[in-house]
CSV table of C-alpha atoms and ligand atoms in Angstrom, one decimal:
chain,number,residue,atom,x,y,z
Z,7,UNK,CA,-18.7,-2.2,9.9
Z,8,UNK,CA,-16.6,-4.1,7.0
Z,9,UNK,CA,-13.5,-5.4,8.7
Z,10,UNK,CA,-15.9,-7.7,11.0
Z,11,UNK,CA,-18.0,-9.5,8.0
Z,12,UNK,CA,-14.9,-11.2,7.3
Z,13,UNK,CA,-13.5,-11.6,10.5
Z,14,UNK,CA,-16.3,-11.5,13.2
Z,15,UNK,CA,-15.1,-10.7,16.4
Z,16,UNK,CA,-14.3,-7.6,19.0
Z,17,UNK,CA,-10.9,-6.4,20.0
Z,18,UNK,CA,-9.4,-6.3,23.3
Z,19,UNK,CA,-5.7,-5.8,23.1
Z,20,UNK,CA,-2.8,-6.8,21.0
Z,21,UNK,CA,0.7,-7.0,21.6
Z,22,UNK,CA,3.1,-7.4,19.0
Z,23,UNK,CA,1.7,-9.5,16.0
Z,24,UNK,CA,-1.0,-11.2,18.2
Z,25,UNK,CA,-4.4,-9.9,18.8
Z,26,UNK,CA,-6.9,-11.0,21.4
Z,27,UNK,CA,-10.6,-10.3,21.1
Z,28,UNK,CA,-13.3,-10.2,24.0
Z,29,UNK,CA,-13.9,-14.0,24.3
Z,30,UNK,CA,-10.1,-14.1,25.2
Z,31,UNK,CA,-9.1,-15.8,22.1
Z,32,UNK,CA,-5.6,-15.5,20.8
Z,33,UNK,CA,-4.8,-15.0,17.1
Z,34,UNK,CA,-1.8,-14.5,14.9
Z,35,UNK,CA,-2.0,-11.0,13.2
Z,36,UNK,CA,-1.2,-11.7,9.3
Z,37,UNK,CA,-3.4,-8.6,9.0
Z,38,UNK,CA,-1.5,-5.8,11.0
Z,39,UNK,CA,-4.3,-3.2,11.0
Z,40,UNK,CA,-4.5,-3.1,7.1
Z,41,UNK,CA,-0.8,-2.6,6.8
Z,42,UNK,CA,-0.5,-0.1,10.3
Z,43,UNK,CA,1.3,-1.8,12.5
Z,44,UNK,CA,4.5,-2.5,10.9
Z,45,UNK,CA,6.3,-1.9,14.4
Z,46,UNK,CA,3.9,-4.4,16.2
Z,47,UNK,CA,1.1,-3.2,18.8
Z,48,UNK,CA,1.6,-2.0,21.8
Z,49,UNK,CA,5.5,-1.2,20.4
Z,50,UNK,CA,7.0,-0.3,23.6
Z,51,UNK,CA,9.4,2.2,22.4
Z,52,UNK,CA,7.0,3.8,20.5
Z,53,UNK,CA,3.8,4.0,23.2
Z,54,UNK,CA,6.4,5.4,25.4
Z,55,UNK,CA,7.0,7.9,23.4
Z,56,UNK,CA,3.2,8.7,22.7
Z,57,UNK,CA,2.7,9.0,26.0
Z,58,UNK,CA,5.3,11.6,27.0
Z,59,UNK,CA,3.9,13.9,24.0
Z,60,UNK,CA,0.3,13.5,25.9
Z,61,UNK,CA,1.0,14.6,29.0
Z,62,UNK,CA,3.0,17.7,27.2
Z,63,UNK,CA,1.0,19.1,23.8
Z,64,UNK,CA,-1.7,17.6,21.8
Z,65,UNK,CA,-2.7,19.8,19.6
Z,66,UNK,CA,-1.1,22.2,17.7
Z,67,UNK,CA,-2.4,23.3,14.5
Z,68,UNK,CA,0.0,23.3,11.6
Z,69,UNK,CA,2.5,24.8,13.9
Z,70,UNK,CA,6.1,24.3,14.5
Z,71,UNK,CA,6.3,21.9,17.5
Z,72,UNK,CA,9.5,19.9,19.0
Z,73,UNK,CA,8.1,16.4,18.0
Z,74,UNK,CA,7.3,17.6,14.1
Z,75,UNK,CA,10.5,18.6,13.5
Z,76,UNK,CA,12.4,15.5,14.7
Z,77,UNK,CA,9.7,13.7,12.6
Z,78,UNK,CA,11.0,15.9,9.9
Z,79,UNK,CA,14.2,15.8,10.5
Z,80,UNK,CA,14.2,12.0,10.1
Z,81,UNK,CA,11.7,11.6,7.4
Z,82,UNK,CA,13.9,14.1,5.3
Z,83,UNK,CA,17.1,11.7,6.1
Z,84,UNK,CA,15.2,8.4,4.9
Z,85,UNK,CA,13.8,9.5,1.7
Z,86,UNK,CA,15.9,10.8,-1.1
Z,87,UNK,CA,17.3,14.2,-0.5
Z,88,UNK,CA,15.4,15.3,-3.7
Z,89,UNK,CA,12.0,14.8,-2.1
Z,90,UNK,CA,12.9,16.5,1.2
Z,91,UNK,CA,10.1,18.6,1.6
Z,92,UNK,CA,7.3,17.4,3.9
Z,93,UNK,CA,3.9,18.3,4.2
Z,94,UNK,CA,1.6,17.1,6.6
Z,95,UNK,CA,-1.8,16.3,5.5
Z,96,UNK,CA,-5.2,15.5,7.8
Z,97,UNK,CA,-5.3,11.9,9.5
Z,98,UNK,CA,-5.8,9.5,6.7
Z,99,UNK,CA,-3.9,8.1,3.4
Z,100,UNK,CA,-6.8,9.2,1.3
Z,101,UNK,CA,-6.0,13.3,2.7
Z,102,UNK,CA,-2.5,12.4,1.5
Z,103,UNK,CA,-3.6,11.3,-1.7
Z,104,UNK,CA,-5.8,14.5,-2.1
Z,105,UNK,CA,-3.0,16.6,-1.4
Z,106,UNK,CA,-0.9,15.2,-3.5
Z,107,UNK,CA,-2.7,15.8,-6.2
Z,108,UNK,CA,-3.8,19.0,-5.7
Z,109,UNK,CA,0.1,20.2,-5.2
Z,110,UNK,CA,0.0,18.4,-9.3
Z,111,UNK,CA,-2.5,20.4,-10.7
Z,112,UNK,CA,-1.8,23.7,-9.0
Z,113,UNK,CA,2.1,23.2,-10.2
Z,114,UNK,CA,1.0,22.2,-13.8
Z,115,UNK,CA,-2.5,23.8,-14.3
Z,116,UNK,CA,-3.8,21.0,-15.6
Z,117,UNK,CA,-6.8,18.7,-14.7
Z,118,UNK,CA,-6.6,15.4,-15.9
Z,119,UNK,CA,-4.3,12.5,-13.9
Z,120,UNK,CA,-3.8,9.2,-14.9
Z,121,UNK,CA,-4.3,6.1,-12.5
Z,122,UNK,CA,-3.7,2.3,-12.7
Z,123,UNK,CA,-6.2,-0.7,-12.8
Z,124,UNK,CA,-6.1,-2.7,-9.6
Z,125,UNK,CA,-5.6,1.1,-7.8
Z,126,UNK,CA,-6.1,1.8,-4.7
Z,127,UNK,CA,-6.0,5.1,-3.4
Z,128,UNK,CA,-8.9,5.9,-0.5
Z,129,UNK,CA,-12.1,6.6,-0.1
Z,130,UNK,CA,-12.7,10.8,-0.2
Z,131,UNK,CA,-13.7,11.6,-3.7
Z,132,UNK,CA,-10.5,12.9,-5.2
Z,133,UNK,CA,-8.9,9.4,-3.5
Z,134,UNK,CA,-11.9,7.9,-4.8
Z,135,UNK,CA,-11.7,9.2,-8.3
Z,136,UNK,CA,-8.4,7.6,-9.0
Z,137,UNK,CA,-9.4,4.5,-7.1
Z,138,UNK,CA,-10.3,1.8,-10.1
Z,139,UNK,CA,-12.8,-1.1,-7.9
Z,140,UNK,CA,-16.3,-0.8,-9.7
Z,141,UNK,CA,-17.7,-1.6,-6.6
Z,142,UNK,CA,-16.4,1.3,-4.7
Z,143,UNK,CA,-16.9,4.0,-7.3
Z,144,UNK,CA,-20.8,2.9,-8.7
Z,145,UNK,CA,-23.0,4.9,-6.9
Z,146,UNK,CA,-20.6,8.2,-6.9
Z,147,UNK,CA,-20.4,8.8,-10.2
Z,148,UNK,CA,-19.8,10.9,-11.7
Z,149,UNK,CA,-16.3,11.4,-9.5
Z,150,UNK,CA,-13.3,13.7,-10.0
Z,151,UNK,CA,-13.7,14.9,-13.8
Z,152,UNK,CA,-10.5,13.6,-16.4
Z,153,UNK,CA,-9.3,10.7,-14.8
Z,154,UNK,CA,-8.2,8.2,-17.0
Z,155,UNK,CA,-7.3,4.5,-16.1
Z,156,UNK,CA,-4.2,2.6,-17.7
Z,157,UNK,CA,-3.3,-1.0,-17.0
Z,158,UNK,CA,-0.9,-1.7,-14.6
Z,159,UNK,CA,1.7,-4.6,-14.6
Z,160,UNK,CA,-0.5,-7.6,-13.6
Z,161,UNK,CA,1.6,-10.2,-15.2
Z,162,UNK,CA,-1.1,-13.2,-14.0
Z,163,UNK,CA,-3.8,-11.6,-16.1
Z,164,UNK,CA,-1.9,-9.5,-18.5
Z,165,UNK,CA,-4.3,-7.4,-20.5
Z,166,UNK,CA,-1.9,-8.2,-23.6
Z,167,UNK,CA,-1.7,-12.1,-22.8
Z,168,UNK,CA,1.8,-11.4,-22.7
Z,169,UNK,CA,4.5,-13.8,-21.1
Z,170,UNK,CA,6.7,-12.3,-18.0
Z,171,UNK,CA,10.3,-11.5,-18.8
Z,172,UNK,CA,9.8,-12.1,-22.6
Z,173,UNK,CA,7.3,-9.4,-22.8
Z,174,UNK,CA,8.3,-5.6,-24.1
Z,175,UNK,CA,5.9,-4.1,-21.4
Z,176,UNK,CA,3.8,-3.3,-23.3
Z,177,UNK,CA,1.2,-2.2,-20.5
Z,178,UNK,CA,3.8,0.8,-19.8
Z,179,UNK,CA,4.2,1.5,-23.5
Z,180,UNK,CA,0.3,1.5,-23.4
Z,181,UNK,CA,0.9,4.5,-21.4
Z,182,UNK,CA,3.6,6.5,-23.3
Z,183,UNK,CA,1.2,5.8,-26.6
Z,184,UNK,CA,-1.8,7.4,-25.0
Z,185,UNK,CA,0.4,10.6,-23.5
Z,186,UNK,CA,1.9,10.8,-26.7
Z,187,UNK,CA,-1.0,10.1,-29.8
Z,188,UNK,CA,-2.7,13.5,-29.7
Z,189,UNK,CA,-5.9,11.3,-30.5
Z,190,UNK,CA,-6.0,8.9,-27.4
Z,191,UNK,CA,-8.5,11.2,-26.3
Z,192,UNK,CA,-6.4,12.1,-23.1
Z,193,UNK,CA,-5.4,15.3,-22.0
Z,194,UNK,CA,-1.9,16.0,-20.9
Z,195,UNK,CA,-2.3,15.0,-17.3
Z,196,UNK,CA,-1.0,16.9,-14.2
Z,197,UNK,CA,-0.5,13.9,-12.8
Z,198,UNK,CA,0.3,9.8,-13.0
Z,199,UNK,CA,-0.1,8.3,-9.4
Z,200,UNK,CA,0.9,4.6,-9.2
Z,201,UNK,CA,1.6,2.0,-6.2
Z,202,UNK,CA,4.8,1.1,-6.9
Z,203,UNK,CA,3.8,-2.3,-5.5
Z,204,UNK,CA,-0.1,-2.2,-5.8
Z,205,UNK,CA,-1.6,-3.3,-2.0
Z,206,UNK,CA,-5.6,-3.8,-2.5
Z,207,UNK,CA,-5.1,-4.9,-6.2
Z,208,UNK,CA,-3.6,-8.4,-5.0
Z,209,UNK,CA,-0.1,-7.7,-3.9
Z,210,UNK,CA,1.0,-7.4,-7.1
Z,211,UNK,CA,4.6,-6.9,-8.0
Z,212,UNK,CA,5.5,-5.2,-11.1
Z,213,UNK,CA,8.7,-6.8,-13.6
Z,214,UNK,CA,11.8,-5.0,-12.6
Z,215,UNK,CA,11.7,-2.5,-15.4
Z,216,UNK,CA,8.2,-1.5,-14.8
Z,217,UNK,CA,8.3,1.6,-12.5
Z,218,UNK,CA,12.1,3.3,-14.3
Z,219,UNK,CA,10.1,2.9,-17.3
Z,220,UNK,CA,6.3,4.9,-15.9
Z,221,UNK,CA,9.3,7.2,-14.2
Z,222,UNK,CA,10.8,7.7,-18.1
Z,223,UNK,CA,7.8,8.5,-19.7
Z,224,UNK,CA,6.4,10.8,-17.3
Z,225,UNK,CA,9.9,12.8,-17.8
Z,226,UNK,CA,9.4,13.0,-21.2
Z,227,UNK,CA,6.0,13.7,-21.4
Z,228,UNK,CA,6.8,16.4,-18.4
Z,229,UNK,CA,4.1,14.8,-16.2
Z,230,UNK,CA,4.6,14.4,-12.5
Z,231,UNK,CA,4.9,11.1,-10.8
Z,232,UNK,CA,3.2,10.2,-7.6
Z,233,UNK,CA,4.0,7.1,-6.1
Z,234,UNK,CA,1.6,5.8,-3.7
Z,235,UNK,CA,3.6,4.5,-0.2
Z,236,UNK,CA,0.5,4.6,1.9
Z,237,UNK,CA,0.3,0.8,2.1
Z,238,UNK,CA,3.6,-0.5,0.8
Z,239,UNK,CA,6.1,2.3,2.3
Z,240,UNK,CA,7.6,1.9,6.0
Z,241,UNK,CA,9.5,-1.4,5.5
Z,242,UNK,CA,6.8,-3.4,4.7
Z,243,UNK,CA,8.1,-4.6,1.3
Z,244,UNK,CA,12.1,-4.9,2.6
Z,245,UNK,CA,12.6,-1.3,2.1
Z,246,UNK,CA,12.0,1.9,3.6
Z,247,UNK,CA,9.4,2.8,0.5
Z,248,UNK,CA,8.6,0.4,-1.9
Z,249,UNK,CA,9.8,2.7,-4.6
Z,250,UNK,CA,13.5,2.0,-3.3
Z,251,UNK,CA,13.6,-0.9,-4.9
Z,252,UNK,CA,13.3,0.2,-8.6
Z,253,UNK,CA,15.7,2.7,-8.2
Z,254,UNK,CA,13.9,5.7,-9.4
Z,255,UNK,CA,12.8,8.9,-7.5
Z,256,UNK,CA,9.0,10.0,-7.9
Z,257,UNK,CA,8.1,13.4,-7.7
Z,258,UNK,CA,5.3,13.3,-5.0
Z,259,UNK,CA,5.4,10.4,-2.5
Z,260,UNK,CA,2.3,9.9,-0.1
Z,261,UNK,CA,2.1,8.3,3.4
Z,262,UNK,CA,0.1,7.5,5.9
Z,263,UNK,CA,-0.7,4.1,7.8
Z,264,UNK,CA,2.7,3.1,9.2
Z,265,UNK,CA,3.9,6.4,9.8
Z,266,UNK,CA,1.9,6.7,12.9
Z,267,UNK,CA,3.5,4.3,14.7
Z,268,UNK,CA,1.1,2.7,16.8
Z,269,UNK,CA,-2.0,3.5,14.6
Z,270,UNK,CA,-2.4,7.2,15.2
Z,271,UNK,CA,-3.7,8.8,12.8
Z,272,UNK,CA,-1.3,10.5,10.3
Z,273,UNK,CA,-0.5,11.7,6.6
Z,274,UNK,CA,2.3,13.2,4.8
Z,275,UNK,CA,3.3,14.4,2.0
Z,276,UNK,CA,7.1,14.6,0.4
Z,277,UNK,CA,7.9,16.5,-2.6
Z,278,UNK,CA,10.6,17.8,-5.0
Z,279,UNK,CA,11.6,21.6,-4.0
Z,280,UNK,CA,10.6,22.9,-7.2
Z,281,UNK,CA,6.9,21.8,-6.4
Z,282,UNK,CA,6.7,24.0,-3.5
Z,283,UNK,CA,5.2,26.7,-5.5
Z,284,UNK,CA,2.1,27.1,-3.5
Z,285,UNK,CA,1.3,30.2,-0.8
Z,286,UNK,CA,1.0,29.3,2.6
Z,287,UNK,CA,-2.7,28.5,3.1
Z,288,UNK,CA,-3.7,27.3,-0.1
Z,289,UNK,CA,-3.9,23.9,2.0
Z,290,UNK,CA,-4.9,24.0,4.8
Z,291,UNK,CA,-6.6,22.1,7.6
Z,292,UNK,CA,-7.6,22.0,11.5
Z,293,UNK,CA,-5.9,18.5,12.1
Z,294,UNK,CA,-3.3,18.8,9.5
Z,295,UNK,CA,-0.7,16.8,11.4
Z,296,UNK,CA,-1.1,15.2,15.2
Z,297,UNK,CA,1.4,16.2,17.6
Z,298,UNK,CA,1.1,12.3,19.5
Z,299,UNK,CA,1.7,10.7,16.0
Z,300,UNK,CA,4.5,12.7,15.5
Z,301,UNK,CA,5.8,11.5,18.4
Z,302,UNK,CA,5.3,8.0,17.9
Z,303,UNK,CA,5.7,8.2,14.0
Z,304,UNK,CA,9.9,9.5,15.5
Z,305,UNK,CA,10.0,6.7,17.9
Z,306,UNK,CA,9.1,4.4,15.4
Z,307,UNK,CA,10.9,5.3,12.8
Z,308,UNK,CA,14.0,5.0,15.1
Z,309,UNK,CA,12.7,1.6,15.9
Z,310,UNK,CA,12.7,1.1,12.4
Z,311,UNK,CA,16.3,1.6,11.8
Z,312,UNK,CA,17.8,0.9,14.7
Z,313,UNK,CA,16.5,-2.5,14.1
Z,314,UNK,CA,17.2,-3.3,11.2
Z,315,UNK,CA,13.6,-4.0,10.4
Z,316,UNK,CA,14.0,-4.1,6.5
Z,317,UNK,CA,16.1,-6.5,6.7
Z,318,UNK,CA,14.3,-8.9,9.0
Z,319,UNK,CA,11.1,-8.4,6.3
Z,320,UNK,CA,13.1,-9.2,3.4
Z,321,UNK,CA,14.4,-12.8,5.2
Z,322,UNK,CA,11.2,-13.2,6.6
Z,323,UNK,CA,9.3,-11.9,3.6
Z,324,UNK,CA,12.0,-14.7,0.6
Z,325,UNK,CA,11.2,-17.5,3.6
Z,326,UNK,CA,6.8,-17.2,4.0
Z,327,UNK,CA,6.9,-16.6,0.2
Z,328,UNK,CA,9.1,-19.5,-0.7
Z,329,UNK,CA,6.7,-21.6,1.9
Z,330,UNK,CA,3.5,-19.8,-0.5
Z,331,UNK,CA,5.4,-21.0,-3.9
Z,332,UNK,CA,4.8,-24.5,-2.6
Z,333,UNK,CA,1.4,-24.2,-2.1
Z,334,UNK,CA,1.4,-22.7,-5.4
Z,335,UNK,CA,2.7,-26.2,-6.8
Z,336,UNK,CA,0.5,-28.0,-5.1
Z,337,UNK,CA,-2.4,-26.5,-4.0
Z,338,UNK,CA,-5.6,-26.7,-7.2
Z,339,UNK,CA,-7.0,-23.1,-5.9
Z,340,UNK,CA,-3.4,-21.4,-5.9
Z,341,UNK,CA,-2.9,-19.7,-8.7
Z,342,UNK,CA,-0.4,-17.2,-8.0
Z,343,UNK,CA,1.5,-16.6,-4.8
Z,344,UNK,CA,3.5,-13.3,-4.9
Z,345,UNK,CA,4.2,-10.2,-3.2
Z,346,UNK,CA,7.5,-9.0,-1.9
Z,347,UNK,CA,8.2,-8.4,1.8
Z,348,UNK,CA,5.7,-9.1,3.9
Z,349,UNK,CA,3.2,-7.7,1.8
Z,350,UNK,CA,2.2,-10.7,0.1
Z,351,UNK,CA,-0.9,-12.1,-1.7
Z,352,UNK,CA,-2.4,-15.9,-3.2
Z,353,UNK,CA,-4.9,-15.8,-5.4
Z,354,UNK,CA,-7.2,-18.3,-5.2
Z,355,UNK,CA,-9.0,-19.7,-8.5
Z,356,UNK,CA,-11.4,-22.4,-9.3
Z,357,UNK,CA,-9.5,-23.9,-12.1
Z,358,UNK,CA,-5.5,-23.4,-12.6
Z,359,UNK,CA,-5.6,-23.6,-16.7
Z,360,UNK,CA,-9.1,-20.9,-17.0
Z,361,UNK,CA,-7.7,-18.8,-13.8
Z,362,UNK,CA,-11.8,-18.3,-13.6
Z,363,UNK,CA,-11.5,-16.5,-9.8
Z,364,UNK,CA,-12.8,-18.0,-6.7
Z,365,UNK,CA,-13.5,-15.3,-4.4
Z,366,UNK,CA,-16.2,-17.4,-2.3
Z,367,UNK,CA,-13.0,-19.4,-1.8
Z,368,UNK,CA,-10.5,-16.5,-0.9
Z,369,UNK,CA,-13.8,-16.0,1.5
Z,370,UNK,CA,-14.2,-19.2,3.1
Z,371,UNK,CA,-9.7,-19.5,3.6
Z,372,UNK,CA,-10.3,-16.1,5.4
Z,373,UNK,CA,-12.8,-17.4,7.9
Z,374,UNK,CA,-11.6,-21.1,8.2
Z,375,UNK,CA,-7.8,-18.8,9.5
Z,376,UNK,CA,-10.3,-16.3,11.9
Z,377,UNK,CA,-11.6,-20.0,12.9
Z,378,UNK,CA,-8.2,-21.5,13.9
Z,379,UNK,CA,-6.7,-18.5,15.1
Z,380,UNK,CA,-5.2,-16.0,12.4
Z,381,UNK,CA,-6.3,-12.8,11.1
Z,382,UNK,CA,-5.8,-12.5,6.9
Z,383,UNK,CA,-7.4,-9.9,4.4
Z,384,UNK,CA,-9.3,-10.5,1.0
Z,385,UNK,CA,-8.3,-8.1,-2.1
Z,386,UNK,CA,-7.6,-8.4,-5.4
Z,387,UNK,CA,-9.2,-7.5,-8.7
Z,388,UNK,CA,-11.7,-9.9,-7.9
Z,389,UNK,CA,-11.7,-10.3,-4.0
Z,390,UNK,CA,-10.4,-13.8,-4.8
Z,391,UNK,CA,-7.1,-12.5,-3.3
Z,392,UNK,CA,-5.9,-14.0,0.3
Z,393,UNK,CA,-3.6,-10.8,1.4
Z,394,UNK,CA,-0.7,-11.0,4.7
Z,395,UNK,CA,0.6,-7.6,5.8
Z,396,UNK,CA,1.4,-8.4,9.6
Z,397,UNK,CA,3.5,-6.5,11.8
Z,398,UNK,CA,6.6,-6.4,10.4
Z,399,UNK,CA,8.1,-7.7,14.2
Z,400,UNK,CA,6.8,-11.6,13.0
Z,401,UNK,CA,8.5,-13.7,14.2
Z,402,UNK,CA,9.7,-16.5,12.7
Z,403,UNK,CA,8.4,-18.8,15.0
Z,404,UNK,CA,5.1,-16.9,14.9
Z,405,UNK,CA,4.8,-16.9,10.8
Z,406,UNK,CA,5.4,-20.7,11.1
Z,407,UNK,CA,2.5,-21.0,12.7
Z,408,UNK,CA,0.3,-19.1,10.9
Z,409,UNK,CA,1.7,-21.0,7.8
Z,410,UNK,CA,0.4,-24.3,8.8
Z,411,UNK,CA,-3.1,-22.7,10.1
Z,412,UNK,CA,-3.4,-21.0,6.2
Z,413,UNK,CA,-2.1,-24.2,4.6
Z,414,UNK,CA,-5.0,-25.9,6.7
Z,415,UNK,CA,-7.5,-23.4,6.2
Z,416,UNK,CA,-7.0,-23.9,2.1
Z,417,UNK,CA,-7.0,-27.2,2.2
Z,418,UNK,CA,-10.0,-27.1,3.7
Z,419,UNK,CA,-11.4,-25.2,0.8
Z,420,UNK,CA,-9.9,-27.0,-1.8
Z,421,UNK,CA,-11.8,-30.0,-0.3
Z,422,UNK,CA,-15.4,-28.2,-0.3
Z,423,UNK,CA,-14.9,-27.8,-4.0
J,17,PLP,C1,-2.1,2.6,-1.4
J,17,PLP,C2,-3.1,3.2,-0.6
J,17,PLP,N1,-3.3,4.5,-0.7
J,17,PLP,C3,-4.3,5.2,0.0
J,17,PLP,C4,-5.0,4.5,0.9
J,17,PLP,C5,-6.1,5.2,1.7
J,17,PLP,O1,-5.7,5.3,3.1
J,17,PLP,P1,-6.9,5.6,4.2
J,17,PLP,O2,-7.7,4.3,4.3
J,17,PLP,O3,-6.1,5.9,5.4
J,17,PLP,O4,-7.6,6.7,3.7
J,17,PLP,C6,-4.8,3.1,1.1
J,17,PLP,C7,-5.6,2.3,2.1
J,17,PLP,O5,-5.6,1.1,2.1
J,17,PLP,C8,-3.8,2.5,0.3
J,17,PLP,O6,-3.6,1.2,0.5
């Protein structure tokens, strides 16, 4: 177990974005199943539409079914009609990820792929491999052969002590030098795969230009762009997929998490048609695909739209954030509060001027919340980051109150220091 360190407790049922455990207490969900329930639990709509599929098929192989295709068919209408070929992967976002980049090298016959600091991208050991926490990678080594880490566009702690807006980014350019100096060391990689907003790295939000600018270079330098939406796709950030917001179109996107619906488990793939090289068979897989998630992944992407759920995230998402600036202002552990949607992060430091960062206090703000009654995640570079990715069905009255119970909870720190 892992989840429970943090937040000791056992689960009963949830309902929306509130969870209750055994004991029968109640708590705000600011934690949404690690970014799954975007649609709430226990989404009526879409365990209703679970349901049906279970008393009808279950399992099905990779083959054509009813439910797959309307997933499909709607999936195909809400990404760009470039990438409008899907492929279904095995239940988690690390099988997408592994897919996706095996569908790189097979189309470019290359091996090495280029990742981001502050990555995250799953736990299997091609996932792993591009995957940058030290923590997570030490006792596997070596990993995946030729993978190559870059900085990403961590504007708190630039890596080139540069100053948002007035900077050239040069963290992209990093990336265009080493792709283009034939002695960086680096290979011509099959590959870059980025979060366009990173998730376990801290929430963090790249400058505007960041992503058309990763997109630009891997065009010229003919490499193919994966953009990670297993955490920040489905709405969560304001937009379908994160992605939509930089106006760009990767090659490869992956997703999992959300698309499930009500947390069943699920992966996809979507690609560009000229990708679609391989045989049928070259991947391949006995639960590639679930015939209930494809069900519910439909009846919640419906839900999605038919609600206008962006759009509540992005009002809800300006109004918690504006709240988090605040405590930014005032707080002496807040260092940065960012993220966009309702994928947002503060990271919590001991000193504002040194930014030296205080994961013991990102630790104790998580359990003082699980005290008073609201779940939160730790990430960041340095697990020093508090993290909210609720269900995306918040209310507003509901992320009022778990406002004041996380303004509580780090004043509390504050005062232990
Ligand atoms: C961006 C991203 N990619 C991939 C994964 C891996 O997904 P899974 O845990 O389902 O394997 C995660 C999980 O948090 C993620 O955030």
């Amino acid at each position: 177990m892992s989840y429970p360190k943090g937040m000791p407790m056992a689960i009963k049922r949830a309902k929306g974005a509130t969870v209750e455990d055994v004991d029968g207490n109640l708590y705000i969900d600011f934690f949404g199943g690690a970014g799954v329930m975007n649609v709430g639990h226990s989404n009526p709509a879409v365990v209703r539409a679970a349901a049906e599929q279970l008393g009808e098929l279950t399992h099905a192989l990779d083959f054509p079914t009813p439910s797959r295709q309307r997933l499909v068919d709607i999936l195909s209408k809400l990404l760009p009609q470039e990438i409008g070929r899907v492929s279904f992967g095995g239940p988690t976002g690390s099988d997408a990820v592994e897919s996706a980049i095996k569908l790189a090298k097979y189309n470019t016959k290359r091996i090495p792929v280029i990742a981001f600091e502050g990555s995250y991208h799953g736990m299997t050991a091609g996932a792993l491999s591009v995957t940058s926490a030290r923590s997570f990678r030490e006792a596997f080594l070596p990993l995946v052969p030729e993978v190559h880490f870059v900085p990403y566009a961590y504007c708190y702690r630039c890596p080139f002590k540069r100053i948002p807006d007035s900077c050239d980014l040069e963290c992209a350019q990093y990336l265009d030098h080493i792709l283009e100096d034939p002695h960086s060391g680096v290979g011509t990689p099959a590959a870059v795969i980025v979060e366009p907003i990173q998730g376990e790295g801290g929430s963090i939000v790249p400058p505007e230009g960041y992503i058309p600018k990763i997109r630009e270079i891997c065009d010229r330098h003919e490499v193919i762009m994966i953009a990670d939406e297993v955490q920040a796709g489905f709405c969560r950030t304001g937009k379908m997929f994160s992605f939509q917001h930089t106006n760009t179109v990767p090659d490869i996107v992956t997703m999992s998490k959300a698309l499930g619906g009500i947390g069943l488990p699920i992966s996809a793939i979507a690609y560009k048609e000229r990708l679609n090289t391989w045989p049928a068979g070259k991947h391949i897989g006995t639960f590639r695909g679930n015939v209930m998630a494809y069900a519910a992944g439909a009846a919640a992407l419906d839900f999605m739209v038919t609600t206008n759920l962006a759009e509540h995230v992005q009002r809800l998402g300006e109004f918690v954030l504006s709240s988090l600036k605040e405590l930014e202002r005032d707080s002496k552990i807040v260092g940065e509060a960012r993220g966009k949607g309702l994928m947002l992060g503060v990271e919590l430091v001991k000193d504002k001027d040194t930014k030296e960062p205080a994961p013991e206090l990102a630790r104790s703000v998580r359990a003082g919340c699980h005290r008073r009654g609201l779940l939160i995640e730790v990430g960041g570079h340095y697990n020093n980051v508090a993290r909210f990715l609720p269900p995306l069905v918040l209310t507003e009255e509901l992320a009022k109150r778990g406002l004041e119970v996380f303004l509580d909870s780090v004043k509390e720190a504050e005062g232990s220091l």
